[in-house]
Coordinates of C-alpha atoms in Angstrom, one line a residue:
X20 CA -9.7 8.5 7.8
X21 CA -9.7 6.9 4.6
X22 CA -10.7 3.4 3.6
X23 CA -8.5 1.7 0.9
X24 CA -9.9 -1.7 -0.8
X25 CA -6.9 -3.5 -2.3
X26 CA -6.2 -5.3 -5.5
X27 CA -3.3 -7.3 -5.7
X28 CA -1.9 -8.5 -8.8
X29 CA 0.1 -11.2 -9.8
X30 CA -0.1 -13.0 -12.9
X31 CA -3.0 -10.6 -14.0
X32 CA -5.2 -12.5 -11.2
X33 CA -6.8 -10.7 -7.9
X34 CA -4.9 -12.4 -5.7
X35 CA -4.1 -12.2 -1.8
X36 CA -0.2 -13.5 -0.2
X37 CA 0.1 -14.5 3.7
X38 CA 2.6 -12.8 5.2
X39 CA 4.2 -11.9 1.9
X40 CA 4.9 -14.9 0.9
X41 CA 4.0 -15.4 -3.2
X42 CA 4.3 -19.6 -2.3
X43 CA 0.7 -18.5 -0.5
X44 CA -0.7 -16.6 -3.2
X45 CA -4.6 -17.6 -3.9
X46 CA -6.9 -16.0 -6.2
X47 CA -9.7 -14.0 -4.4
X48 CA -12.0 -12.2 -7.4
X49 CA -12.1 -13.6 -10.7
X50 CA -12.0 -10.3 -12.4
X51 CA -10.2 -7.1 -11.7
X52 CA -12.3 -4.5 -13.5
X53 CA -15.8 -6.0 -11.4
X54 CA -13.6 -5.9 -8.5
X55 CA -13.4 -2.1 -8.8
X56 CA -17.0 -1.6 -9.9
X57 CA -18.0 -3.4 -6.6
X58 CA -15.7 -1.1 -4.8
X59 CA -16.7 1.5 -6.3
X60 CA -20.4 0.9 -5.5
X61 CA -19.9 0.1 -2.3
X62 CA -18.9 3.8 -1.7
X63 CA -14.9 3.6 -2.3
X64 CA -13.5 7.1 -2.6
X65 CA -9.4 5.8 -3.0
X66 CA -8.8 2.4 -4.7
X67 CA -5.1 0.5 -3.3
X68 CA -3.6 -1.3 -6.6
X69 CA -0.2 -3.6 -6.2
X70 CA 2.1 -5.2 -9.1
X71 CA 3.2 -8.0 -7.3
X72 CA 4.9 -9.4 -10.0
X73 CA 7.0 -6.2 -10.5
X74 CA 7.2 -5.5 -6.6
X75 CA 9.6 -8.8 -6.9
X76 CA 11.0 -8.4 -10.8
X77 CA 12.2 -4.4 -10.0
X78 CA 10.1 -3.7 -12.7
X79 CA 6.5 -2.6 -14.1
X80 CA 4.6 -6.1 -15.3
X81 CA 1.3 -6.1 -14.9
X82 CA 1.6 -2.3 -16.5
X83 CA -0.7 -2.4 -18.9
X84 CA -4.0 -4.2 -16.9
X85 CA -3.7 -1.4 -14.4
X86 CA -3.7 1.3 -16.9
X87 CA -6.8 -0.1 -17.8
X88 CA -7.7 -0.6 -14.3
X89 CA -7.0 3.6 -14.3
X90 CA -8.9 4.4 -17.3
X91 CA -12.2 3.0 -16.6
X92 CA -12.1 3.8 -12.4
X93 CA -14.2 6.7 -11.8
X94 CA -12.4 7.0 -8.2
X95 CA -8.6 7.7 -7.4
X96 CA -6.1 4.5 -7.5
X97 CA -2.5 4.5 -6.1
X98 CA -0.1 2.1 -7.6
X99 CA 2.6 -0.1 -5.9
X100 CA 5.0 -2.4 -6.8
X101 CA 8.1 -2.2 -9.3
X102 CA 8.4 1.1 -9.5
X103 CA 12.0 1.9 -9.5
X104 CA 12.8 5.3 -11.4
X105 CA 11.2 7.9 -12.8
X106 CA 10.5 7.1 -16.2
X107 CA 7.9 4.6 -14.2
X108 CA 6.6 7.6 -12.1
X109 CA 6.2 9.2 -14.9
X110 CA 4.5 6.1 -16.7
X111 CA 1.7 5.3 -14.0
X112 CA 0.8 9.3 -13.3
X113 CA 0.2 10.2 -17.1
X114 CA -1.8 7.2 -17.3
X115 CA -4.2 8.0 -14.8
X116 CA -3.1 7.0 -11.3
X117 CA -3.6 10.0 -8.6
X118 CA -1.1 8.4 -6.7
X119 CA 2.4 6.5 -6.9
X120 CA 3.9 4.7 -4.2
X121 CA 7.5 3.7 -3.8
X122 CA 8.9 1.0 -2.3
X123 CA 12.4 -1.0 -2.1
X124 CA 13.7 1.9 -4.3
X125 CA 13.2 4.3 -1.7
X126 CA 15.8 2.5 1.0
X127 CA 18.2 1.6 -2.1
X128 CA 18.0 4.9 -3.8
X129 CA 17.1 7.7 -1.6
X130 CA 17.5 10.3 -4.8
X131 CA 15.1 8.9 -6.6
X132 CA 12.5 9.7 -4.3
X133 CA 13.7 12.9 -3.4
X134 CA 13.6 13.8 -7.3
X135 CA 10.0 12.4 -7.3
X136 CA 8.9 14.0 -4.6
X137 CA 10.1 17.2 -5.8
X138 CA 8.8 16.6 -9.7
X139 CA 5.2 15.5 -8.5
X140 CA 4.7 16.7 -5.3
X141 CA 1.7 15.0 -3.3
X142 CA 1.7 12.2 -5.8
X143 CA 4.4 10.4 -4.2
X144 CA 4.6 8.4 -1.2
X145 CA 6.9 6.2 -0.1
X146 CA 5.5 2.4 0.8
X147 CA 7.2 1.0 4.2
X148 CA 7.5 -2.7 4.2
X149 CA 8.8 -3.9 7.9
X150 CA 9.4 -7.6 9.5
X151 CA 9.8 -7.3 13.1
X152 CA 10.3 -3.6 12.9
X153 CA 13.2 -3.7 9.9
X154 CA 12.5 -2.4 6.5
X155 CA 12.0 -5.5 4.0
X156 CA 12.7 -4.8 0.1
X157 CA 12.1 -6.7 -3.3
X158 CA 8.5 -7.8 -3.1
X159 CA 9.6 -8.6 0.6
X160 CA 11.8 -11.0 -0.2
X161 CA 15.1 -9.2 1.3
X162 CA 15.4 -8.2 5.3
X163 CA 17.2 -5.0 6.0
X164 CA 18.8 -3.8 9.2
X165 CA 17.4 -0.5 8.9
X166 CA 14.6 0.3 11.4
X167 CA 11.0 1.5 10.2
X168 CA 11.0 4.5 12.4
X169 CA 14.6 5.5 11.1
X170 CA 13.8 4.9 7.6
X171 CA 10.5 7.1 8.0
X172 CA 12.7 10.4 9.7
X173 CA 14.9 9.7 6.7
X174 CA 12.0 9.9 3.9
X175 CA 10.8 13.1 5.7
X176 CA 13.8 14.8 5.6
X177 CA 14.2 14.4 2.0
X178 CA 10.5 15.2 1.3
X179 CA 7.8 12.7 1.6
X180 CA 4.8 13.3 3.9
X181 CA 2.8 10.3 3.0
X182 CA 4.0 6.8 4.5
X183 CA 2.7 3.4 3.7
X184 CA 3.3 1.7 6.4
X185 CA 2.8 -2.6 6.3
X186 CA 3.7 -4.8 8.8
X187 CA 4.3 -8.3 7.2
X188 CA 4.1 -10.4 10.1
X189 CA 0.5 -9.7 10.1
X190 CA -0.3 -9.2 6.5
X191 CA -3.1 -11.6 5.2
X192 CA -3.2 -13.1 8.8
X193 CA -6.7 -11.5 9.8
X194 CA -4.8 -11.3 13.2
X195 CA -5.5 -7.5 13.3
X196 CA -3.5 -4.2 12.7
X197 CA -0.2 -3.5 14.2
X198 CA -1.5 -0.5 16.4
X199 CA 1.7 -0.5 18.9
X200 CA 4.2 -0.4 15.5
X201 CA 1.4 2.4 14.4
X202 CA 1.7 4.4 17.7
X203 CA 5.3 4.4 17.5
X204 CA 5.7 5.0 13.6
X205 CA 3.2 8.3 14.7
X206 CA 5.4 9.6 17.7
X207 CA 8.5 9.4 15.4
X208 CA 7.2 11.5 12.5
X209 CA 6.1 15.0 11.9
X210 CA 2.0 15.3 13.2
X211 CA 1.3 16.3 9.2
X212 CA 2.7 13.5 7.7
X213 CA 0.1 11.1 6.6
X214 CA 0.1 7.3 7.5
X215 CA -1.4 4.8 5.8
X216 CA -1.9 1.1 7.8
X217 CA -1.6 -1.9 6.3
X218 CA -1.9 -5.2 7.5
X219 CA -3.8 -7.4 9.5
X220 CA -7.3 -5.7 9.6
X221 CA -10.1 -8.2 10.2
X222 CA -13.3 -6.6 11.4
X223 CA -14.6 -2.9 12.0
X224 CA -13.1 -3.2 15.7
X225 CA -9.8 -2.5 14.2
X226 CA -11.3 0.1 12.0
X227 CA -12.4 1.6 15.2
X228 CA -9.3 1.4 16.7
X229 CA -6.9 2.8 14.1
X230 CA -9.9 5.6 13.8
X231 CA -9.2 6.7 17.3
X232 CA -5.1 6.6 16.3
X233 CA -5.9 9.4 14.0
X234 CA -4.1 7.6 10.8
X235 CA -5.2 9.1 7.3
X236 CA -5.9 5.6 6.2
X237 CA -6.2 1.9 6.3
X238 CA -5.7 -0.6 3.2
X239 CA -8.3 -3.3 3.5
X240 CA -7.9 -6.7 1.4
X241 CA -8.4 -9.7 3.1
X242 CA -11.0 -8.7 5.4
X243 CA -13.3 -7.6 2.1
X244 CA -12.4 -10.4 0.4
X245 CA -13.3 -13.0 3.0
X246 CA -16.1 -10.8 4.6
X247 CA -15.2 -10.6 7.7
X248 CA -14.9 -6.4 7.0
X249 CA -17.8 -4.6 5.3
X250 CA -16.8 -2.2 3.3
X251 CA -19.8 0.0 3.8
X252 CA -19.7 0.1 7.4
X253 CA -16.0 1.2 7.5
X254 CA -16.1 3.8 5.2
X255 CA -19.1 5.1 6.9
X256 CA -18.0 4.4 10.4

């Protein structure tokens, strides 16, 4: 299992949201480009990046910082938020991310992802936003009625075998990861496909516990950010 720090951006600014909500938003590291030094250092093999502002806009906006952010990283970064066709796709990859994730485009325009997937291959996965178990678009900001588990079956059948998944209700609450929505997401999918949790992680017992659920990774923000999760000890727990 993999441990993903996260950088959030909105405004340019390392920032962290409760529940999704931007009204919450707070800045949480001064600087972006220290941020992933310290990651880095600290033994970070995969670096979580999000453009919050284009997560919520349906387009790139904080492009060119996380280019820059790509360029100096000596690790692999995936990149959320905004990306809505493939001229974006095409944008982050050739500009140095190892990974693009998409999100609200994925439920909206199913054919976009399936050309993605099929032009870049492992490069693509397909972020899952839920609130109370339906998929949540647009920076979060619009509920669906489309189940996470359906919407997963849907992605694999057209391709992707790397989920995102995030469970709002417990994003930036500390309260701890969403291990019964993770147990169901994994008896619903293929055993290959790769799930990445999102969420809620506070402390190393969660690490622990979504270690024993056998989930390819866990994206870490918060928990760094306000020490309640060292980053050493989880990547080399």
């Amino acid at each position: 299992m993999i441990i993903l720090p996260a950088i959030d951006l909105l405004d340019g600014k390392c920032v962290r949201l409760y529940k999704g909500e931007y009204s919450t938003a707070h800045t949480v590291a001064p600087d972006p480009f220290e941020t992933i030094k310290r990651f880095i250092t600290d033994g970070a093999e995969y670096i979580h990046l999000v453009d919050l502002n284009g997560a919520k806009d349906g387009k790139p906006v904080n492009h060119e910082l996380l280019c820059e952010l790509a360029c100096r990283s000596s690790v692999p970064l995936e990149i959320g938020g905004g990306i809505r066709d493939m001229e974006t796709v095409k944008f982050y990859i050739e500009n140095g991310f190892s990974r693009v994730i998409i999100g609200s485009a994925a439920l909206k325009n199913p054919e976009f992802v399936k050309t993605a997937v099929h032009t870049y291959g492992d490069k693509i996965a397909v972020g899952i936003d839920a609130r109370n178990g339906y998929v949540s678009t647009s920076g979060w900001t619009e509920n669906s009625q489309i189940y996470f588990t359906d919407f997963a079956q849907t992605m694999e059948k057209i391709g992707i075998d790397n989920i995102i998944f995030t469970d709002i209700e417990r994003d930036g609450t500390l309260e701890g990861a969403a291990i019964e929505r993770l147990q169901e997401l994994k008896s619903k999918v293929k055993t290959e496909t790769k799930i990445t949790a999102s969420g809620g992680v506070k402390d190393i017992e969660d690490i622990r516990k979504l270690k024993a659920l056998d989930v390819y990774g866990v994206i870490c923000g918060k928990s760094i950010y306000e020490g309640t999760l060292n980053l050493k000890e989880a990547i080399l727990l």
